[in-house]
Backbone as XML, in Angstrom:
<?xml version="1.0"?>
<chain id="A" units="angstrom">
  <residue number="1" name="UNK">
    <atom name="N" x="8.743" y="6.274" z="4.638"/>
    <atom name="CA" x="7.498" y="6.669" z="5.262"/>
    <atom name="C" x="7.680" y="6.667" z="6.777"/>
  </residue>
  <residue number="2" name="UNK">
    <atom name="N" x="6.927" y="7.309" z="7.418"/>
    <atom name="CA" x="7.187" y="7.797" z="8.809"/>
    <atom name="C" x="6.395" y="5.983" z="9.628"/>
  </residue>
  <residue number="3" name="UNK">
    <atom name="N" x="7.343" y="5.753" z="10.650"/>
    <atom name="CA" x="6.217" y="4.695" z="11.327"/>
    <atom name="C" x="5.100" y="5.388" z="11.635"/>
  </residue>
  <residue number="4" name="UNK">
    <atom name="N" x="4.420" y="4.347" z="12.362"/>
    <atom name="CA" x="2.972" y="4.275" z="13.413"/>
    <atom name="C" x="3.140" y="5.890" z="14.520"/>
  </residue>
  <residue number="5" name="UNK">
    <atom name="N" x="3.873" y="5.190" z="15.243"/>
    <atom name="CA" x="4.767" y="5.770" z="16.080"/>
    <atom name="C" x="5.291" y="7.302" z="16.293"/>
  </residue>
  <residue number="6" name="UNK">
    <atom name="N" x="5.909" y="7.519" z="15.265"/>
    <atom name="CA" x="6.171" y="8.912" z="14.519"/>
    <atom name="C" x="4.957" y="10.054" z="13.986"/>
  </residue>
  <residue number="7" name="UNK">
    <atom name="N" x="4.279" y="8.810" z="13.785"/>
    <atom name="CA" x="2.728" y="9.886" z="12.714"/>
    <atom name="C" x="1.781" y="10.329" z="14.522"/>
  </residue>
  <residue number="8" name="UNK">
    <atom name="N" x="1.767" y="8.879" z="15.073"/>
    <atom name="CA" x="1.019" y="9.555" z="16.318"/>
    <atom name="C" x="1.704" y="11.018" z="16.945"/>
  </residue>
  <residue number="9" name="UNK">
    <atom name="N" x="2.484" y="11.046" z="17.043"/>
    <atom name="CA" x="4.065" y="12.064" z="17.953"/>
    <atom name="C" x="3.496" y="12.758" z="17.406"/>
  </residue>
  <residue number="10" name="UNK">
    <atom name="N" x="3.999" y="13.276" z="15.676"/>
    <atom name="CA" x="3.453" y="14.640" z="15.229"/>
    <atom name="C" x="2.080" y="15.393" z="15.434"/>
  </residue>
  <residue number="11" name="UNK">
    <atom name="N" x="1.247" y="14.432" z="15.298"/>
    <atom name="CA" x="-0.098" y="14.742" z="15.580"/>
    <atom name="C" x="-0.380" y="14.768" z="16.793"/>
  </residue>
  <residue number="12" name="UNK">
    <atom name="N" x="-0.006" y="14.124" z="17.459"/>
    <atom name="CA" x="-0.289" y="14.652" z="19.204"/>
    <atom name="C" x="0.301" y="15.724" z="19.723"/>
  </residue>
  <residue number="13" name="UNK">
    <atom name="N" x="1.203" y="16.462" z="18.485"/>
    <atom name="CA" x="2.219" y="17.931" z="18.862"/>
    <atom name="C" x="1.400" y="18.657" z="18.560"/>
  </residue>
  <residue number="14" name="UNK">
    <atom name="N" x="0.293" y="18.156" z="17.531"/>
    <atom name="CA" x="-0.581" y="19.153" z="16.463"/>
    <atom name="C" x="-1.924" y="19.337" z="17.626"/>
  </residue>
  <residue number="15" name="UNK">
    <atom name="N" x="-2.087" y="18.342" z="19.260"/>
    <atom name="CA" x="-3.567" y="18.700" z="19.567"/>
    <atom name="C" x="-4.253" y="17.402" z="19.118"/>
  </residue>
  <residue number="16" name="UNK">
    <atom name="N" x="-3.695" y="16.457" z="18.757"/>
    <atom name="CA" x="-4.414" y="15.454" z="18.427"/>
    <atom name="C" x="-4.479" y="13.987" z="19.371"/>
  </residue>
  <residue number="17" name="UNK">
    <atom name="N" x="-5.769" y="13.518" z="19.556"/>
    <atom name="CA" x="-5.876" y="12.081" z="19.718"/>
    <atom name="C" x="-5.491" y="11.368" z="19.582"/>
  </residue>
  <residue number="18" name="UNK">
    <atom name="N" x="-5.015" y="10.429" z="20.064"/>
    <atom name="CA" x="-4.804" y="8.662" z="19.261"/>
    <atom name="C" x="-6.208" y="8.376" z="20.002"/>
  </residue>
  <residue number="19" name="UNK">
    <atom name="N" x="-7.110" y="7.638" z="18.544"/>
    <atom name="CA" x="-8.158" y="6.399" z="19.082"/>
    <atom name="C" x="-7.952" y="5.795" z="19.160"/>
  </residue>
  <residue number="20" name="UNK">
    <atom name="N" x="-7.622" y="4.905" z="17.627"/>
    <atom name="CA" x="-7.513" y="3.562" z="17.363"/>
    <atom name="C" x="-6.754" y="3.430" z="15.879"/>
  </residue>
  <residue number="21" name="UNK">
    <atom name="N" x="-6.459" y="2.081" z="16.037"/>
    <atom name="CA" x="-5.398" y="1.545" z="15.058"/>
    <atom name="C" x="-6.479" y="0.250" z="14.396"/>
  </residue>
  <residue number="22" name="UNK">
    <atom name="N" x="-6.051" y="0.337" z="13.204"/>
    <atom name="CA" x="-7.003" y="-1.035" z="12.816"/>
    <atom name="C" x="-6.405" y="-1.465" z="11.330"/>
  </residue>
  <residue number="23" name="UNK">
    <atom name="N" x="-6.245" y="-3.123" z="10.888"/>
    <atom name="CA" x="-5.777" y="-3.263" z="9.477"/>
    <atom name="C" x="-7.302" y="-3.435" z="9.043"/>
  </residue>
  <residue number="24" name="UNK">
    <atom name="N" x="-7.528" y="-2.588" z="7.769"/>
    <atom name="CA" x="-8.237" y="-3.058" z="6.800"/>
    <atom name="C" x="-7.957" y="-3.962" z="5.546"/>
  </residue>
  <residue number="25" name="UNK">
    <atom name="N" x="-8.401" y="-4.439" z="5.323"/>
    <atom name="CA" x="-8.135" y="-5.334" z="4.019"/>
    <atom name="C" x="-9.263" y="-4.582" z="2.966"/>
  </residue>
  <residue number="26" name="UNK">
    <atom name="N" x="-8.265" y="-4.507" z="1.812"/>
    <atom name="CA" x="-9.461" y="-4.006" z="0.486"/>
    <atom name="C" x="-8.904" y="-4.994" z="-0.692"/>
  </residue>
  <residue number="27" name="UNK">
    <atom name="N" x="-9.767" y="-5.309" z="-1.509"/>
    <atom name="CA" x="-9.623" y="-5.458" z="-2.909"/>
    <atom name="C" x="-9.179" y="-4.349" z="-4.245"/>
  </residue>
  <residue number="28" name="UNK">
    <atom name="N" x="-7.472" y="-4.845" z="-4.631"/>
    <atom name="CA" x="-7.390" y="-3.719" z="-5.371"/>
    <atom name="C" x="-7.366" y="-3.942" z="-6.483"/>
  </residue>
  <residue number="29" name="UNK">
    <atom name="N" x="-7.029" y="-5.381" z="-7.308"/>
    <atom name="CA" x="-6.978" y="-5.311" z="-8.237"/>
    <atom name="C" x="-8.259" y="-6.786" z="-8.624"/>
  </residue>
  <residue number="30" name="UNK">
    <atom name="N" x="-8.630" y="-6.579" z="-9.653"/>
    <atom name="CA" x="-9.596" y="-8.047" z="-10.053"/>
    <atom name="C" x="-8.380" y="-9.549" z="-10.356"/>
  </residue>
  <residue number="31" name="UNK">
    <atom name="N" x="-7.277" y="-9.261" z="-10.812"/>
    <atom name="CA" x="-6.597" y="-10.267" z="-10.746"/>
    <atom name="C" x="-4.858" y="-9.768" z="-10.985"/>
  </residue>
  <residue number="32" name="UNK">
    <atom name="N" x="-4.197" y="-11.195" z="-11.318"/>
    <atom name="CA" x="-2.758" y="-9.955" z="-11.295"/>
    <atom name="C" x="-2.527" y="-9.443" z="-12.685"/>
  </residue>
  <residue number="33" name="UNK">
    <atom name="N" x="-3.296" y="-10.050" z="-13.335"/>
    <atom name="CA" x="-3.077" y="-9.159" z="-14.701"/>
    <atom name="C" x="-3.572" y="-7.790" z="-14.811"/>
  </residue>
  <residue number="34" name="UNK">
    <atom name="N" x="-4.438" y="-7.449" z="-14.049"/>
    <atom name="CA" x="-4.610" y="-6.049" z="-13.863"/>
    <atom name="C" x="-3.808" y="-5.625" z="-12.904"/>
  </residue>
  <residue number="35" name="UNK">
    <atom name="N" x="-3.434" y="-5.972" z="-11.935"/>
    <atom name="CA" x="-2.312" y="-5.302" z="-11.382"/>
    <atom name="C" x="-0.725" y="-5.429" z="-11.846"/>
  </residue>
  <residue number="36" name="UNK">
    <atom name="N" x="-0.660" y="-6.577" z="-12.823"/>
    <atom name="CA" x="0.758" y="-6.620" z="-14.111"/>
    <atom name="C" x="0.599" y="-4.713" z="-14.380"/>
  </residue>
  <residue number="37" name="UNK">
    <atom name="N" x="-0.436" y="-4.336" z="-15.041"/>
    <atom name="CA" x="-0.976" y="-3.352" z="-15.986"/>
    <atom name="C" x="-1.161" y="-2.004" z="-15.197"/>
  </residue>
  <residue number="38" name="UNK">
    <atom name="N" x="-1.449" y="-2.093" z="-13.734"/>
    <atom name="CA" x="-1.223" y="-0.767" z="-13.000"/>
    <atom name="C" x="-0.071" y="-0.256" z="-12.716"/>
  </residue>
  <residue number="39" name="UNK">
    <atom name="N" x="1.024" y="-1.665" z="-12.113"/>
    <atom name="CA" x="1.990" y="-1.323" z="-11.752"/>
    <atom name="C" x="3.493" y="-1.336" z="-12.688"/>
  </residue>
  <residue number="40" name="UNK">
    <atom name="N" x="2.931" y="-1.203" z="-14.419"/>
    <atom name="CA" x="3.486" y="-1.470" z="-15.251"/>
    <atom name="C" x="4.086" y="0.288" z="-15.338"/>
  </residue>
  <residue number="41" name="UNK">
    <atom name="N" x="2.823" y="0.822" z="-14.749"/>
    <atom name="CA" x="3.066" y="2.390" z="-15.510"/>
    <atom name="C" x="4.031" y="3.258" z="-14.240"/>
  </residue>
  <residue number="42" name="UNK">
    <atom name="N" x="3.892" y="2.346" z="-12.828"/>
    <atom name="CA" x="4.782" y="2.842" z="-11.808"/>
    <atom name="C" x="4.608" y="4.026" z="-11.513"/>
  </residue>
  <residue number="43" name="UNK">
    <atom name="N" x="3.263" y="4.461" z="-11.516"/>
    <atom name="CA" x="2.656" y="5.379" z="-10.639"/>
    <atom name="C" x="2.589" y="5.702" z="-9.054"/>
  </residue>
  <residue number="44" name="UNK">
    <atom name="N" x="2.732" y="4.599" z="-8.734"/>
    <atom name="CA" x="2.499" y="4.168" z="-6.826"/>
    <atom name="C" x="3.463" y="4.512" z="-6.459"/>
  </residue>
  <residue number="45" name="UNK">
    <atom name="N" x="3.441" y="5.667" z="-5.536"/>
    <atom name="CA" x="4.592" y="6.239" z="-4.864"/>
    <atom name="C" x="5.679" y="5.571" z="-4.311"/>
  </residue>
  <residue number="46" name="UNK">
    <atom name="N" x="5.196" y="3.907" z="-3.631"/>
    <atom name="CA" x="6.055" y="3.068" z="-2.988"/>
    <atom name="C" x="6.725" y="2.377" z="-4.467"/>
  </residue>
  <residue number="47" name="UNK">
    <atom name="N" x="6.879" y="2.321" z="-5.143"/>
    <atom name="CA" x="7.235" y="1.598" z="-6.158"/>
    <atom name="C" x="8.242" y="2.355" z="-6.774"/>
  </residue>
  <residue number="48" name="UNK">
    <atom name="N" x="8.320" y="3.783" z="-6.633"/>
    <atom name="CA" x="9.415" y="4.641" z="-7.406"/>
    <atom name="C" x="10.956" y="4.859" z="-6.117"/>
  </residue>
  <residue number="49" name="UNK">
    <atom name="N" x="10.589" y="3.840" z="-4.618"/>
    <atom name="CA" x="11.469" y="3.791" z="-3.909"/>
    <atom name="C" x="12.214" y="2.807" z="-4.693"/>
  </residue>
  <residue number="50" name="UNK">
    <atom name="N" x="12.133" y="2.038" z="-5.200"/>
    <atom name="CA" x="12.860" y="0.740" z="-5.760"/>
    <atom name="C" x="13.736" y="1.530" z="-7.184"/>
  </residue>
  <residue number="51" name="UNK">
    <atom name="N" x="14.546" y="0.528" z="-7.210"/>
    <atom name="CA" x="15.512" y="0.853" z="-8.842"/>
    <atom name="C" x="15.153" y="0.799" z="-9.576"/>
  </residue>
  <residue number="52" name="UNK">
    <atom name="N" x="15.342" y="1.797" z="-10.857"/>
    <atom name="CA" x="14.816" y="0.466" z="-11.909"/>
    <atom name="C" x="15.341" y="-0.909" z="-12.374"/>
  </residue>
  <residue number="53" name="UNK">
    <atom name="N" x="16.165" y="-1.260" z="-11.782"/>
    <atom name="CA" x="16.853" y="-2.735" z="-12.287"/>
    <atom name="C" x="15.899" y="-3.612" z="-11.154"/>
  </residue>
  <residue number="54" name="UNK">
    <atom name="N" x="15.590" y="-3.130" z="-9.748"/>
    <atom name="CA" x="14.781" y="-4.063" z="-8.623"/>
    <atom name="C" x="13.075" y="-3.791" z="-9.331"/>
  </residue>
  <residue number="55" name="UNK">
    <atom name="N" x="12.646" y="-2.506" z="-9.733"/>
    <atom name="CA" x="11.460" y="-2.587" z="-10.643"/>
    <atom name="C" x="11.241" y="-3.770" z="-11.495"/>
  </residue>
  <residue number="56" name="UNK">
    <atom name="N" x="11.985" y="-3.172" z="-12.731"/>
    <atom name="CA" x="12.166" y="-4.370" z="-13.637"/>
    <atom name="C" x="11.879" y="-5.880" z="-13.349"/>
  </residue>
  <residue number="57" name="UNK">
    <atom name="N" x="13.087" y="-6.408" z="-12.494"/>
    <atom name="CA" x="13.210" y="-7.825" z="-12.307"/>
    <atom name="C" x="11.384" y="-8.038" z="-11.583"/>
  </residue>
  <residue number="58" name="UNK">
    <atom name="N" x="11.002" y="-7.194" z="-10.575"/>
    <atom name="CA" x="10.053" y="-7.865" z="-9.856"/>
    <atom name="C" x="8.805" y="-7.196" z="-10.897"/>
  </residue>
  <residue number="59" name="UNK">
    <atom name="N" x="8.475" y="-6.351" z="-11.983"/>
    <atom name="CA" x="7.513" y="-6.043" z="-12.713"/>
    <atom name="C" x="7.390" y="-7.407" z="-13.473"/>
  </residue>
  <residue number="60" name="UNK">
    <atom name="N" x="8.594" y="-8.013" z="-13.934"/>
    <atom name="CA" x="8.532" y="-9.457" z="-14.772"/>
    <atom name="C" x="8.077" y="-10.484" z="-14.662"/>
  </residue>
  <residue number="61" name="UNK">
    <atom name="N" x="8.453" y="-10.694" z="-12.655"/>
    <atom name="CA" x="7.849" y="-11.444" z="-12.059"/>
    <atom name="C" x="6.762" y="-11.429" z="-12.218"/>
  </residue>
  <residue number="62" name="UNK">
    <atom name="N" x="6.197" y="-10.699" z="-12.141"/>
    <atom name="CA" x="4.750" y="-10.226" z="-11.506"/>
    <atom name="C" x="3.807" y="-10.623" z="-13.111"/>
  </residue>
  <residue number="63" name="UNK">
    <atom name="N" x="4.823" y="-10.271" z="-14.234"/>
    <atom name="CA" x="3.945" y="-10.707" z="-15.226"/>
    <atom name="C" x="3.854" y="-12.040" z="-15.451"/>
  </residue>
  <residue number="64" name="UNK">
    <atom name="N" x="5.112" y="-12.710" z="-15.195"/>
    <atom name="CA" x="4.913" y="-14.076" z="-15.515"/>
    <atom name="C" x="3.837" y="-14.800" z="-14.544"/>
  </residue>
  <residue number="65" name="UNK">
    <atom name="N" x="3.732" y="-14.309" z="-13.414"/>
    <atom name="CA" x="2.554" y="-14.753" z="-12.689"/>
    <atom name="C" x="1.312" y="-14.600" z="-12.691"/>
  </residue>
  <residue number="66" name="UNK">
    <atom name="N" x="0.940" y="-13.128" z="-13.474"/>
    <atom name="CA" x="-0.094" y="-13.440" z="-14.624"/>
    <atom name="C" x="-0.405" y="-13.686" z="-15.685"/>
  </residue>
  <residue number="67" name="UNK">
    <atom name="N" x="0.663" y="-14.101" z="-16.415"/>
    <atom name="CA" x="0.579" y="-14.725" z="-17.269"/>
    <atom name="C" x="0.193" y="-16.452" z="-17.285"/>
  </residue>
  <residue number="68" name="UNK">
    <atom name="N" x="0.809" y="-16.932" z="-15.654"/>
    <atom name="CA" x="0.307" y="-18.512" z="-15.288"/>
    <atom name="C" x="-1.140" y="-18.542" z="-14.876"/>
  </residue>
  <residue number="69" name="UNK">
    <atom name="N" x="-1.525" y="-17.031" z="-14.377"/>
    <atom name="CA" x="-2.324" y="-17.628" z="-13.856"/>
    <atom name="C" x="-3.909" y="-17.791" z="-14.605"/>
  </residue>
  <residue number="70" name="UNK">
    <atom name="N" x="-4.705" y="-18.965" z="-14.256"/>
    <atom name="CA" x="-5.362" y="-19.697" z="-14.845"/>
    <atom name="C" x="-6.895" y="-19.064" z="-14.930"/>
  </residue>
  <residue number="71" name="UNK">
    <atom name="N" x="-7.112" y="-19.195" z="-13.593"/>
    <atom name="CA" x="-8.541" y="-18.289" z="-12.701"/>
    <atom name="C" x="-8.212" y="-17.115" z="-12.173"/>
  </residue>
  <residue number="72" name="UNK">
    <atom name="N" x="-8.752" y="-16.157" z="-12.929"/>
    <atom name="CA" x="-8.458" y="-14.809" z="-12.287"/>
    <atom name="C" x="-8.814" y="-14.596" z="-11.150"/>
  </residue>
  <residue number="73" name="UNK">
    <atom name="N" x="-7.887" y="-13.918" z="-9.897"/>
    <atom name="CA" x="-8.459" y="-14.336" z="-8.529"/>
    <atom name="C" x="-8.054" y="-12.896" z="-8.048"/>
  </residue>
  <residue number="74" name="UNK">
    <atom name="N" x="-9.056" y="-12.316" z="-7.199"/>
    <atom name="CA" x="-8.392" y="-10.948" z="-6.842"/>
    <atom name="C" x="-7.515" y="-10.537" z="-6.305"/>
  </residue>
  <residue number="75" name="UNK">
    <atom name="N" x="-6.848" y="-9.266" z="-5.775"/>
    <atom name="CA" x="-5.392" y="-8.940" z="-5.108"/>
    <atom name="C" x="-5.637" y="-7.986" z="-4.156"/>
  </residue>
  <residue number="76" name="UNK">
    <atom name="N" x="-5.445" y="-8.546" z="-2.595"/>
    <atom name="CA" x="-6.068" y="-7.731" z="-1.805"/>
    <atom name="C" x="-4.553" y="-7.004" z="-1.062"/>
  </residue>
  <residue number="77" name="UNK">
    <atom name="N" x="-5.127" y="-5.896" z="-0.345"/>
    <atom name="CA" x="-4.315" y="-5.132" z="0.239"/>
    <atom name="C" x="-4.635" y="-5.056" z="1.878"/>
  </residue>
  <residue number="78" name="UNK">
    <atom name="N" x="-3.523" y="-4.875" z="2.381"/>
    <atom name="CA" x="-3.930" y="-4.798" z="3.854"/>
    <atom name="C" x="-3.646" y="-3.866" z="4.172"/>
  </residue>
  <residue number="79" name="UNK">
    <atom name="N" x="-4.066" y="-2.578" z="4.549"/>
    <atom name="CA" x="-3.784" y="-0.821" z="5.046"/>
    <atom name="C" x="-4.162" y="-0.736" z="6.292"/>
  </residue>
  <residue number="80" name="UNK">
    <atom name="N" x="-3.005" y="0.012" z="7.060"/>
    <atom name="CA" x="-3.464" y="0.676" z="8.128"/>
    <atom name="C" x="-4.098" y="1.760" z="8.598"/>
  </residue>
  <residue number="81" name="UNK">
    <atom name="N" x="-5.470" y="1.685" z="9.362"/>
    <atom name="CA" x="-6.236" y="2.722" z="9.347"/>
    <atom name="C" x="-5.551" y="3.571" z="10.683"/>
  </residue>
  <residue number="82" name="UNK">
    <atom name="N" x="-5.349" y="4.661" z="11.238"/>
    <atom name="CA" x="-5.117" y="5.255" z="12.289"/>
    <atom name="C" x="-6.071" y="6.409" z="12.244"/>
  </residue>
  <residue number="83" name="UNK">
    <atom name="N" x="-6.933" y="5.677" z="13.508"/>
    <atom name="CA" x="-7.998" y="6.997" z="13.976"/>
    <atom name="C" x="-7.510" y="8.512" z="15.071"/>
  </residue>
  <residue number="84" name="UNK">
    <atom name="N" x="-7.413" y="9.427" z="14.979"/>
    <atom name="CA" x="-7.046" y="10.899" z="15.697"/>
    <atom name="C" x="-8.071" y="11.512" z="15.635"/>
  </residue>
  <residue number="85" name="UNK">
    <atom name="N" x="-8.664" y="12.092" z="16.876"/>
    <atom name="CA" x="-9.099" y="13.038" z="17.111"/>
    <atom name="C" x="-8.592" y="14.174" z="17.542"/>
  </residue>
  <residue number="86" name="UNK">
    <atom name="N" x="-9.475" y="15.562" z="17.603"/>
    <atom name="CA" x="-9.035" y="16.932" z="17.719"/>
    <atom name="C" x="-9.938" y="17.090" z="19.000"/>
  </residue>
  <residue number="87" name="UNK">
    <atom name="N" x="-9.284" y="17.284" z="20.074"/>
    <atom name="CA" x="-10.795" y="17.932" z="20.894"/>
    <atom name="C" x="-11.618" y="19.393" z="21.127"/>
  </residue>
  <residue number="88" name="UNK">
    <atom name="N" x="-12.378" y="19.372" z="20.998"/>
    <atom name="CA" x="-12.983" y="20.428" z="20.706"/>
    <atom name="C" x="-12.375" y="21.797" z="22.155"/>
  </residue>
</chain>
């Protein structure tokens, strides 16, 4: 994936702004057993960078850790927002 850095460049070639930069945090999964179960099917674009032998080992992980876990507790994400404007 392109840095911060790189995405501003192109878009400021394109006529564009930099505003602002900001981390959001979201809630993506209700616990890790639902995210065992999303990232079982390896849909997520960042996830098909990995092997399948580095998949594997860390999909296992990931189950055995919902499998411990007791209180389902949610799984948050931290994304970077980057604001650009166009000026009129």
């Amino acid at each position: 994936f392109p840095s911060l850095e790189e995405t501003v460049q192109a878009f400021s070639e394109a006529g564009f702004k930099f505003e602002s930069v900001a981390q959001v945090v979201q809630q993506t999964c209700a616990s890790l057993a639902e995210l065992a179960a999303r990232t079982r099917l390896r849909a997520d674009t960042t996830l098909a960078l990995l092997t399948d032998k580095e998949f594997a080992a860390r999909q296992a992980a990931l189950e055995r850790a919902a499998a411990s876990q007791i209180e389902p507790a949610p799984v948050f994400d931290t994304l970077v927002l980057l604001v650009l404007r166009k000026p009129a």
